[in-house]
Amino acid sequence: MSYSSKHICSKIGYLRFIAVICIGLLVNSCSISYKFNGSSIDYTKTKTITIADFPNNATLVYPQLASKLNTALKDFFNRRTKLQQVKRNGDMQIEGEITDYRLTPLSIQANALAAQTQLTMTVRFKYTNTKNPKDDLETTLSASQTFDSSKMLTAVQEALADEMVKEITEKIYNQTVARW
């Protein structure tokens, strides 16, 4: 065999080796299940979810907050899971309350005034999984947003509340069905 024939044979052998590796990886990857919605729900056992309305029991009350949270939670689970939402006795149950909604001055300046204010929302929730009770959970979650103290709370409250509700909703989802 000439040099070029040996060179071609070694390239073909190398390509066959790479092809075998690629096919092996492809076959193995077919057995791995990825869920792009992030949930770890066994839909053969779990079919329904009950999400109770969270009342606002905070001392400082933003009237729209409970409604925003309740709507966001139900919509989020509806978009991300195949679970049917039922009023009572779901296979999974989420209930809770808004326990705190407060303003905290931050970054005190030389004139003893705050340069920024932090708005914090705290939610206590309970998760019950009737199909897998070891997943049951009861915890408290918080979300905060900071704004310039020169602005009135009423001017920024809706946007800040929306961001905190989004964060709390994602945390509840992640701690209940995503199980990351």
Backbone as a printed PyTorch tensor [residue, N CA C, xyz], in Angstrom:
tensor([[[  0.8330,  -1.1790,   0.0000],
         [  0.0000,   0.0000,   0.0000],
         [  0.8740,   1.2370,   0.0000]],

        [[  0.4400,   2.1770,  -0.7380],
         [  1.1890,   3.4370,  -0.7680],
         [  0.8020,   4.2810,   0.4340]],

        [[  1.5440,   5.3480,   0.6460],
         [  1.3110,   6.2620,   1.7600],
         [ -0.0970,   6.8220,   1.7170]],

        [[ -0.5630,   7.2200,   0.5650],
         [ -1.8870,   7.8250,   0.4580],
         [ -2.9790,   6.7960,   0.7440]],

        [[ -2.7830,   5.5260,   0.3600],
         [ -3.7640,   4.4850,   0.6480],
         [ -3.8390,   4.2300,   2.1530]],

        [[ -2.6750,   4.1750,   2.7980],
         [ -2.6570,   3.9870,   4.2550],
         [ -3.3290,   5.1670,   4.9430]],

        [[ -3.0610,   6.3460,   4.4460],
         [ -3.6200,   7.5730,   5.0300],
         [ -5.1460,   7.5780,   4.9030]],

        [[ -5.6360,   7.1500,   3.7270],
         [ -7.0820,   7.1080,   3.4990],
         [ -7.7160,   6.0460,   4.3940]],

        [[ -7.0850,   4.8820,   4.5050],
         [ -7.6160,   3.8130,   5.3620],
         [ -7.6700,   4.2580,   6.8170]],

        [[ -6.6780,   4.9610,   7.2860],
         [ -6.6870,   5.4100,   8.6770],
         [ -7.7690,   6.4650,   8.8950]],

        [[ -8.0280,   7.2990,   7.8920],
         [ -9.1000,   8.2890,   8.0010],
         [-10.4600,   7.6010,   8.0400]],

        [[-10.6400,   6.5630,   7.2100],
         [-11.9060,   5.8260,   7.1930],
         [-12.1180,   5.1300,   8.5340]],

        [[-11.0470,   4.5210,   9.0580],
         [-11.1470,   3.8810,  10.3750],
         [-11.5150,   4.8860,  11.4590]],

        [[-10.9240,   6.0410,  11.3950],
         [-11.2040,   7.1190,  12.3560],
         [-12.6620,   7.5650,  12.2270]],

        [[-13.1480,   7.7330,  11.0080],
         [-14.5380,   8.1520,  10.7910],
         [-15.5120,   7.0800,  11.2720]],

        [[-15.1740,   5.7950,  11.0570],
         [-16.0320,   4.7150,  11.5600],
         [-16.0920,   4.7560,  13.0880]],

        [[-14.9540,   4.9660,  13.7080],
         [-14.8960,   5.0490,  15.1630],
         [-15.7810,   6.1940,  15.6670]],

        [[-15.6740,   7.3570,  15.0540],
         [-16.4930,   8.5220,  15.4390],
         [-17.9770,   8.2160,  15.2090]],

        [[-18.3140,   7.5710,  14.0930],
         [-19.7060,   7.2370,  13.7900],
         [-20.2800,   6.2960,  14.8500]],

        [[-19.4930,   5.2870,  15.2580],
         [-19.9460,   4.3480,  16.2870],
         [-20.1920,   5.0840,  17.6090]],

        [[-19.2860,   5.9670,  17.9670],
         [-19.4520,   6.7540,  19.2020],
         [-20.7100,   7.6100,  19.1220]],

        [[-20.9160,   8.3020,  18.0100],
         [-22.0880,   9.1590,  17.8340],
         [-23.3800,   8.3550,  17.9010]],

        [[-23.4070,   7.2180,  17.2530],
         [-24.6090,   6.3760,  17.2820],
         [-24.8660,   5.8800,  18.7020]],

        [[-23.8130,   5.5040,  19.3940],
         [-23.9590,   5.0740,  20.7860],
         [-24.5270,   6.1760,  21.6660]],

        [[-24.0170,   7.3660,  21.4940],
         [-24.5380,   8.4980,  22.2660],
         [-25.9770,   8.8020,  21.9080]],

        [[-26.2990,   8.7250,  20.6410],
         [-27.6570,   8.9860,  20.1860],
         [-28.6290,   7.9730,  20.7700]],

        [[-28.2640,   6.6980,  20.7350],
         [-29.1210,   5.6490,  21.2810],
         [-29.3020,   5.8490,  22.7840]],

        [[-28.2260,   6.1590,  23.5060],
         [-28.3310,   6.3970,  24.9410],
         [-29.1710,   7.6210,  25.2460]],

        [[-29.0410,   8.6560,  24.4600],
         [-29.7830,   9.8830,  24.7390],
         [-31.2650,   9.6950,  24.5150]],

        [[-31.6550,   8.7150,  23.7300],
         [-33.0720,   8.4690,  23.5010],
         [-33.7630,   7.9940,  24.7750]],

        [[-33.0290,   7.4270,  25.6930],
         [-33.6420,   6.9330,  26.9140],
         [-33.7390,   8.0130,  27.9900]],

        [[-33.1320,   9.1570,  27.7630],
         [-33.1950,  10.2490,  28.7300],
         [-34.4230,  11.0790,  28.4440]],

        [[-35.1820,  11.4060,  29.4780],
         [-36.4030,  12.1760,  29.3100],
         [-36.2060,  13.5870,  29.8500]],

        [[-36.3350,  14.5520,  28.9730],
         [-36.2530,  15.9550,  29.3860],
         [-37.6380,  16.5500,  29.3730]],

        [[-37.9610,  17.3060,  30.4050],
         [-39.2470,  17.9790,  30.4920],
         [-38.9760,  19.4700,  30.4370]],

        [[-39.3090,  20.0930,  29.3210],
         [-38.9760,  21.4900,  29.1390],
         [-39.8590,  22.4250,  29.9530]],

        [[-40.9550,  21.9260,  30.5070],
         [-41.7780,  22.7680,  31.3600],
         [-41.2620,  22.7620,  32.7970]],

        [[-40.2830,  21.9420,  33.0920],
         [-39.6580,  21.9240,  34.3990],
         [-40.4000,  21.1210,  35.4500]],

        [[-41.5140,  20.5050,  35.1200],
         [-42.2570,  19.7920,  36.1470],
         [-41.7860,  18.3510,  36.2670]],

        [[-41.9960,  17.7940,  37.4600],
         [-41.6460,  16.4010,  37.7060],
         [-42.9000,  15.6540,  38.1460]],

        [[-43.9620,  15.8420,  37.4190],
         [-45.2600,  15.2560,  37.7550],
         [-45.4320,  13.9400,  37.0110]],

        [[-45.8660,  12.9090,  37.7300],
         [-46.2110,  11.6430,  37.1050],
         [-47.6990,  11.7220,  36.7470]],

        [[-47.9780,  12.0440,  35.4830],
         [-49.3580,  12.2540,  35.0500],
         [-50.1730,  10.9660,  35.0040]],

        [[-49.5370,   9.8110,  35.1620],
         [-50.3120,   8.5720,  35.2310],
         [-51.0020,   8.4450,  36.5890]],

        [[-50.4480,   9.1090,  37.6070],
         [-51.0140,   9.0630,  38.9530],
         [-51.7020,  10.3700,  39.3370]],

        [[-51.1440,  11.4780,  38.8940],
         [-51.6040,  12.7940,  39.3260],
         [-52.3150,  13.4910,  38.1830]],

        [[-53.5830,  13.7960,  38.4030],
         [-54.4090,  14.3760,  37.3310],
         [-54.9420,  15.7670,  37.6610]],

        [[-55.0990,  16.0720,  38.9550],
         [-55.7780,  17.3200,  39.3220],
         [-54.9700,  18.1260,  40.3420]],

        [[-55.2980,  19.4190,  40.3980],
         [-54.6840,  20.3100,  41.3800],
         [-55.7470,  21.2800,  41.8930]],

        [[-55.6820,  21.5500,  43.1750],
         [-56.5360,  22.5560,  43.7880],
         [-55.6310,  23.6730,  44.2760]],

        [[-55.8760,  24.8810,  43.8030],
         [-55.1340,  26.0520,  44.2660],
         [-56.1380,  26.9690,  44.9410]],

        [[-56.0930,  26.9910,  46.2620],
         [-57.0180,  27.8140,  47.0400],
         [-56.6120,  29.2840,  46.9290]],

        [[-57.5770,  30.1690,  47.0550],
         [-57.2740,  31.6000,  47.0490],
         [-56.4850,  31.9630,  48.2950]],

        [[-55.4230,  32.7310,  48.1050],
         [-54.5760,  33.2040,  49.1960],
         [-55.1390,  34.5330,  49.6900]],

        [[-55.6220,  34.5890,  50.9290],
         [-56.0940,  35.8790,  51.4400],
         [-54.9110,  36.7800,  51.8010]],

        [[-55.1540,  38.0770,  51.8090],
         [-54.1260,  39.0320,  52.1910],
         [-54.3060,  39.3700,  53.6620]],

        [[-53.4590,  38.8130,  54.5200],
         [-53.5190,  39.0440,  55.9600],
         [-52.3730,  39.9210,  56.4450]],

        [[-51.7650,  40.6680,  55.5340],
         [-50.6700,  41.5650,  55.9020],
         [-51.2240,  42.8120,  56.5820]],

        [[-50.3980,  43.4400,  57.4020],
         [-50.8050,  44.6700,  58.0790],
         [-50.9970,  45.8010,  57.0710]],

        [[-50.0160,  45.9770,  56.1780],
         [-50.1290,  46.9480,  55.0990],
         [-50.8040,  46.2210,  53.9420]],

        [[-51.9440,  46.7290,  53.5080],
         [-52.7240,  46.0270,  52.4920],
         [-52.7390,  46.8120,  51.1850]],

        [[-52.2990,  46.1440,  50.1360],
         [-52.4640,  46.6340,  48.7720],
         [-53.6330,  45.8190,  48.2300]],

        [[-54.7930,  46.4330,  48.0030],
         [-56.0190,  45.6830,  47.6880],
         [-55.9150,  44.7050,  46.5200]],

        [[-55.1440,  45.0220,  45.4960],
         [-55.0580,  44.1540,  44.3310],
         [-54.0970,  42.9850,  44.5140]],

        [[-53.3220,  42.9740,  45.5830],
         [-52.2510,  41.9890,  45.7350],
         [-52.7590,  40.5420,  45.7670]],

        [[-53.7680,  40.2710,  46.5580],
         [-54.2890,  38.8990,  46.6580],
         [-54.8340,  38.4330,  45.3130]],

        [[-55.5610,  39.2920,  44.6460],
         [-56.1150,  38.9400,  43.3400],
         [-55.0080,  38.6740,  42.3280]],

        [[-53.9680,  39.5160,  42.3220],
         [-52.8340,  39.3230,  41.4130],
         [-52.1570,  37.9740,  41.6750]],

        [[-51.9130,  37.6500,  42.9420],
         [-51.2440,  36.4020,  43.2880],
         [-52.0990,  35.1950,  42.9210]],

        [[-53.3740,  35.2350,  43.2600],
         [-54.2570,  34.1070,  42.9750],
         [-54.3700,  33.8360,  41.4790]],

        [[-54.5280,  34.8910,  40.6980],
         [-54.6240,  34.7410,  39.2490],
         [-53.3030,  34.2310,  38.6670]],

        [[-52.1930,  34.7990,  39.1230],
         [-50.8780,  34.4010,  38.6060],
         [-50.5780,  32.9320,  38.9050]],

        [[-50.8710,  32.4880,  40.1170],
         [-50.6200,  31.0860,  40.4860],
         [-51.4120,  30.1250,  39.6030]],

        [[-52.6940,  30.3940,  39.4720],
         [-53.5460,  29.4960,  38.6810],
         [-53.1290,  29.5020,  37.2080]],

        [[-52.8450,  30.6690,  36.6820],
         [-52.4080,  30.7610,  35.2790],
         [-51.0750,  30.0530,  35.0600]],

        [[-50.1410,  30.2370,  35.9880],
         [-48.8120,  29.6420,  35.8560],
         [-48.9110,  28.1160,  35.8170]],

        [[-49.6520,  27.5340,  36.7450],
         [-49.8030,  26.0720,  36.7850],
         [-50.5850,  25.5700,  35.5780]],

        [[-51.5360,  26.3580,  35.1170],
         [-52.3130,  25.9780,  33.9440],
         [-51.4350,  25.9380,  32.6870]],

        [[-50.5320,  26.9060,  32.5490],
         [-49.6440,  26.9640,  31.3850],
         [-48.5300,  25.9210,  31.4390]],

        [[-48.0550,  25.6010,  32.6330],
         [-46.8650,  24.7570,  32.7630],
         [-47.1490,  23.2880,  33.0510]],

        [[-48.3870,  22.9490,  33.3640],
         [-48.7020,  21.5460,  33.6590],
         [-49.9330,  21.1130,  32.8740]],

        [[-50.1700,  19.7950,  32.8870],
         [-51.3810,  19.2430,  32.2700],
         [-52.4400,  18.9600,  33.3250]],

        [[-52.2240,  19.4160,  34.5350],
         [-53.1540,  19.1400,  35.6230],
         [-54.4590,  19.9070,  35.4280]],

        [[-55.5550,  19.2370,  35.7270],
         [-56.8570,  19.8900,  35.6790],
         [-57.0800,  20.5750,  37.0270]],

        [[-57.4230,  21.8600,  36.9910],
         [-57.6660,  22.5800,  38.2380],
         [-59.0930,  22.3140,  38.6970]],

        [[-59.2010,  21.8770,  39.9560],
         [-60.5080,  21.5990,  40.5610],
         [-60.6430,  22.4130,  41.8390]],

        [[-61.8800,  22.6860,  42.2360],
         [-62.1330,  23.5400,  43.4120],
         [-61.7420,  22.8690,  44.7280]],

        [[-61.9240,  21.5370,  44.8330],
         [-61.6330,  20.8360,  46.0800],
         [-61.0150,  19.4660,  45.8120]],

        [[-60.2470,  19.0110,  46.7870],
         [-59.7320,  17.6360,  46.8070],
         [-58.9020,  17.2360,  45.5870]],

        [[-58.0690,  18.1350,  45.1040],
         [-57.1720,  17.8000,  44.0030],
         [-56.0960,  16.8260,  44.4610]],

        [[-55.4910,  16.1420,  43.5120],
         [-54.3780,  15.2440,  43.8330],
         [-53.2270,  16.0370,  44.4530]],

        [[-53.0640,  17.2720,  43.9940],
         [-52.1120,  18.2150,  44.5880],
         [-52.9310,  19.4000,  45.0830]],

        [[-52.5340,  19.9280,  46.2530],
         [-53.2810,  21.0380,  46.8360],
         [-52.3070,  22.1100,  47.3130]],

        [[-52.6110,  23.3410,  46.9280],
         [-51.7940,  24.4710,  47.3560],
         [-52.7180,  25.4760,  48.0250]],

        [[-52.3350,  25.8750,  49.2180],
         [-53.1000,  26.8780,  49.9500],
         [-52.1310,  27.7570,  50.7180]],

        [[-52.5860,  28.9220,  51.1100],
         [-51.7030,  29.7950,  51.8640],
         [-52.2960,  31.1640,  52.0840]],

        [[-51.4140,  32.0860,  52.4440],
         [-51.8470,  33.4530,  52.7220],
         [-50.6810,  34.4110,  52.5280]],

        [[-51.0240,  35.6500,  52.2410],
         [-50.0230,  36.7170,  52.2190],
         [-49.9060,  37.1790,  53.6680]],

        [[-48.7440,  37.0030,  54.2590],
         [-48.5830,  37.3050,  55.6840],
         [-47.9350,  38.6540,  55.9500]],

        [[-47.2100,  39.1800,  54.9640],
         [-46.5260,  40.4630,  55.1920],
         [-46.3560,  41.2040,  53.8730]],

        [[-46.4640,  42.5070,  53.9730],
         [-46.2500,  43.4110,  52.8430],
         [-45.7490,  44.6750,  53.4980]],

        [[-44.4560,  44.9360,  53.3350],
         [-43.8740,  46.0270,  54.1190],
         [-42.8710,  46.8450,  53.3430]],

        [[-42.6940,  48.0630,  53.8240],
         [-41.7030,  48.9950,  53.2910],
         [-40.5550,  49.1020,  54.2810]],

        [[-39.3340,  49.0630,  53.7650],
         [-38.1490,  49.1970,  54.6110],
         [-37.2190,  50.2290,  53.9830]],

        [[-36.8640,  51.2770,  54.7380],
         [-35.9210,  52.2640,  54.1860],
         [-34.5320,  51.6550,  54.0620]],

        [[-33.8580,  51.9660,  52.9540],
         [-32.5070,  51.4850,  52.7000],
         [-31.6090,  52.6660,  52.3610]],

        [[-30.3240,  52.4650,  52.4140],
         [-29.3360,  53.4540,  51.9830],
         [-29.5860,  54.8310,  52.6150]],

        [[-29.4780,  54.8890,  53.9250],
         [-29.6900,  56.1420,  54.6360],
         [-28.5780,  57.1240,  54.2540]],

        [[-28.9940,  58.3300,  53.8810],
         [-28.0520,  59.3650,  53.4610],
         [-27.6250,  60.2190,  54.6510]],

        [[-26.7360,  61.1580,  54.4020],
         [-26.2180,  62.0440,  55.4520],
         [-27.3350,  62.8560,  56.1000]],

        [[-28.3810,  63.1750,  55.3330],
         [-29.4950,  63.9610,  55.8850],
         [-30.5240,  63.0850,  56.6060]],

        [[-30.1630,  61.8390,  56.8810],
         [-30.9900,  60.8710,  57.6140],
         [-32.2340,  60.4450,  56.8360]],

        [[-32.2510,  60.7030,  55.5520],
         [-33.3530,  60.2430,  54.7100],
         [-32.8840,  59.0520,  53.8830]],

        [[-33.8110,  58.1670,  53.5990],
         [-33.4770,  56.9780,  52.8070],
         [-33.3980,  57.3310,  51.3280]],

        [[-32.3550,  56.8530,  50.6660],
         [-32.2170,  57.0600,  49.2220],
         [-33.0760,  56.0390,  48.4690]],

        [[-33.2460,  54.8670,  49.0720],
         [-34.0440,  53.8110,  48.4570],
         [-34.9560,  53.1800,  49.4980]],

        [[-36.0180,  52.5900,  48.9980],
         [-36.9590,  51.8750,  49.8600],
         [-37.1700,  50.4860,  49.2740]],

        [[-37.2520,  49.5090,  50.1480],
         [-37.4880,  48.1330,  49.7170],
         [-38.9150,  47.7460,  50.0770]],

        [[-39.6190,  47.2030,  49.0910],
         [-40.9640,  46.6850,  49.2910],
         [-40.8480,  45.1660,  49.3090]],

        [[-41.3500,  44.5400,  50.3670],
         [-41.2330,  43.0860,  50.5310],
         [-42.6070,  42.4600,  50.7070]],

        [[-42.8010,  41.3560,  50.0290],
         [-44.0320,  40.5690,  50.1410],
         [-43.6500,  39.1950,  50.6730]],

        [[-44.3660,  38.7260,  51.6910],
         [-44.0970,  37.4160,  52.2770],
         [-45.3650,  36.5750,  52.1900]],

        [[-45.1790,  35.3250,  51.7780],
         [-46.2920,  34.3910,  51.6130],
         [-45.9690,  33.1090,  52.3610]],

        [[-46.9300,  32.6250,  53.1240],
         [-46.8230,  31.3080,  53.7470],
         [-47.7000,  30.3870,  52.9160]],

        [[-47.1550,  29.2260,  52.5340],
         [-47.9870,  28.3030,  51.7680],
         [-47.7750,  26.8750,  52.2230]],

        [[-48.7960,  26.0880,  51.9450],
         [-48.7800,  24.6680,  52.2780],
         [-49.0830,  23.8940,  50.9990]],

        [[-48.2650,  22.8830,  50.7590],
         [-48.4290,  22.0230,  49.5860],
         [-48.6950,  20.6080,  50.0720]],

        [[-49.7690,  20.0250,  49.5770],
         [-50.1210,  18.6510,  49.9170],
         [-50.1940,  17.8470,  48.6260]],

        [[-49.4970,  16.7140,  48.6030],
         [-49.5240,  15.8240,  47.4540],
         [-50.1610,  14.5210,  47.9300]],

        [[-51.4230,  14.3140,  47.5820],
         [-52.1480,  13.1310,  48.0670],
         [-51.6220,  11.8390,  47.4530]],

        [[-50.9340,  11.9350,  46.3270],
         [-50.3860,  10.7490,  45.6650],
         [-48.9790,  10.4090,  46.1480]],

        [[-48.3050,  11.3900,  46.7210],
         [-46.9350,  11.1800,  47.2010],
         [-46.7110,  12.0790,  48.4350]],

        [[-47.2390,  11.6800,  49.5950],
         [-47.1970,  12.5170,  50.8010],
         [-45.7950,  12.9360,  51.2600]],

        [[-44.7570,  12.2180,  50.8410],
         [-43.4050,  12.6260,  51.2490],
         [-43.0060,  13.9570,  50.6070]],

        [[-43.7360,  14.3910,  49.5810],
         [-43.4700,  15.6790,  48.9380],
         [-44.1730,  16.8440,  49.6210]],

        [[-45.0250,  16.5560,  50.6120],
         [-45.7550,  17.6300,  51.3040],
         [-44.7770,  18.6610,  51.8620]],

        [[-45.2270,  19.9070,  51.8930],
         [-44.3410,  21.0000,  52.2650],
         [-45.1490,  22.1440,  52.8530]],

        [[-44.5960,  22.7710,  53.8520],
         [-45.1660,  24.0080,  54.3890],
         [-43.9990,  24.9440,  54.6510]],

        [[-44.0290,  26.1210,  54.0350],
         [-42.8990,  27.0410,  54.1420],
         [-43.3410,  28.4820,  53.9100]],

        [[-42.4080,  29.3850,  54.1150],
         [-42.6300,  30.8070,  53.8930],
         [-41.6520,  31.2980,  52.8410]],

        [[-42.1520,  32.0920,  51.9040],
         [-41.3410,  32.6520,  50.8280],
         [-41.4780,  34.1630,  50.8150]],

        [[-40.4150,  34.8380,  50.4020],
         [-40.4560,  36.2980,  50.2910],
         [-39.8920,  36.7350,  48.9560]],

        [[-40.3320,  37.9060,  48.5270],
         [-39.7870,  38.5570,  47.3400],
         [-39.7240,  40.0480,  47.6470]],

        [[-38.6820,  40.7000,  47.1450],
         [-38.4980,  42.1320,  47.4060],
         [-38.1630,  42.8780,  46.1330]],

        [[-38.5340,  44.1350,  46.1170],
         [-38.1850,  45.0490,  45.0350],
         [-37.7700,  46.3690,  45.6800]],

        [[-36.7710,  47.0050,  45.0930],
         [-36.2600,  48.2670,  45.6180],
         [-36.6190,  49.3910,  44.6490]],

        [[-36.9570,  50.5600,  45.2230],
         [-37.2640,  51.7170,  44.3870],
         [-36.6930,  52.9780,  45.0260]],

        [[-36.5220,  53.9820,  44.2120],
         [-35.9820,  55.2720,  44.6510],
         [-36.9790,  55.9310,  45.5970]],

        [[-36.5080,  56.3640,  46.7620],
         [-37.3850,  56.9530,  47.7780],
         [-37.9950,  58.2840,  47.3610]],

        [[-37.4790,  58.8830,  46.3120],
         [-38.0720,  60.1380,  45.8450],
         [-39.3970,  59.8780,  45.1330]],

        [[-39.6800,  58.6170,  44.8030],
         [-40.9320,  58.2620,  44.1430],
         [-41.9720,  57.8640,  45.1830]],

        [[-43.2030,  58.1650,  44.8900],
         [-44.3050,  57.7660,  45.7710],
         [-44.6020,  56.2750,  45.5420]],

        [[-44.9180,  55.5820,  46.6170],
         [-45.2400,  54.1630,  46.5100],
         [-46.3730,  53.9420,  45.5090]],

        [[-47.3720,  54.7830,  45.5270],
         [-48.5170,  54.6180,  44.6340],
         [-48.1060,  54.6890,  43.1570]],

        [[-47.0170,  55.3700,  42.8620],
         [-46.5600,  55.5040,  41.4770],
         [-45.8510,  54.2470,  40.9770]],

        [[-45.2620,  53.4710,  41.8730],
         [-44.4700,  52.3030,  41.4690],
         [-45.0310,  50.9740,  41.9730]],

        [[-46.0310,  51.0400,  42.8280],
         [-46.5250,  49.8480,  43.5150],
         [-47.0340,  48.7540,  42.5770]],

        [[-47.7860,  49.1050,  41.5530],
         [-48.3500,  48.0760,  40.6730],
         [-47.2520,  47.2760,  39.9750]],

        [[-46.2660,  47.9650,  39.4190],
         [-45.1710,  47.2740,  38.7200],
         [-44.3430,  46.4370,  39.6940]],

        [[-44.0730,  46.9670,  40.8870],
         [-43.2910,  46.2240,  41.8810],
         [-44.0620,  44.9940,  42.3650]],

        [[-45.3590,  45.1640,  42.5990],
         [-46.1920,  44.0340,  43.0360],
         [-46.2180,  42.9470,  41.9600]],

        [[-46.3140,  43.3510,  40.6940],
         [-46.3150,  42.3690,  39.6080],
         [-45.0240,  41.5530,  39.6040]],

        [[-43.8930,  42.2030,  39.7990],
         [-42.5960,  41.5040,  39.8310],
         [-42.5050,  40.5560,  41.0260]],

        [[-42.9670,  41.0090,  42.1900],
         [-42.9090,  40.1450,  43.3720],
         [-43.8500,  38.9510,  43.2310]],

        [[-45.0390,  39.1760,  42.6800],
         [-45.9890,  38.0840,  42.4560],
         [-45.3890,  37.0610,  41.4930]],

        [[-44.7470,  37.5410,  40.4360],
         [-44.1010,  36.6380,  39.4740],
         [-43.0320,  35.7970,  40.1720]],

        [[-42.2170,  36.4340,  40.9970],
         [-41.1490,  35.7120,  41.7070],
         [-41.7100,  34.6850,  42.6830]],

        [[-42.7130,  35.0680,  43.4570],
         [-43.3350,  34.1490,  44.4240],
         [-43.9840,  32.9730,  43.6900]],

        [[-44.6640,  33.2610,  42.6000],
         [-45.3250,  32.2110,  41.8130],
         [-44.3010,  31.1950,  41.3120]],

        [[-43.1940,  31.6730,  40.7720],
         [-42.1400,  30.7720,  40.2870],
         [-41.5370,  29.9540,  41.4260]],

        [[-41.3550,  30.5790,  42.5840],
         [-40.8060,  29.8500,  43.7310],
         [-41.7570,  28.7470,  44.1890]],

        [[-43.0470,  29.0530,  44.2470],
         [-44.0260,  28.0440,  44.6570],
         [-44.0230,  26.8880,  43.6580]],

        [[-44.0180,  27.2020,  42.3770],
         [-43.9770,  26.1700,  41.3420],
         [-42.7180,  25.3060,  41.4880]],

        [[-41.5820,  25.9600,  41.6420],
         [-40.3160,  25.2270,  41.7520],
         [-40.2610,  24.3440,  42.9950]],

        [[-40.8470,  24.7760,  44.0830],
         [-40.7900,  23.9810,  45.3180],
         [-41.8560,  22.9030,  45.3790]],

        [[-42.8490,  22.9760,  44.5140],
         [-43.9160,  21.9830,  44.5520],
         [-43.7770,  20.9530,  43.4420]],

        [[-43.8410,  21.3680,  42.1950],
         [-43.8420,  20.3920,  41.0990],
         [-42.5460,  20.3230,  40.3030]],

        [[-41.7230,  21.3570,  40.3190],
         [-40.4710,  21.2970,  39.5580],
         [-39.4340,  20.4720,  40.2980]],

        [[-39.4050,  20.5760,  41.6100],
         [-38.5310,  19.7800,  42.4730],
         [-37.0780,  19.8010,  42.0140]],

        [[-36.5550,  20.9830,  41.6770],
         [-35.1580,  21.1110,  41.2340],
         [-34.2460,  20.9240,  42.3880]]])
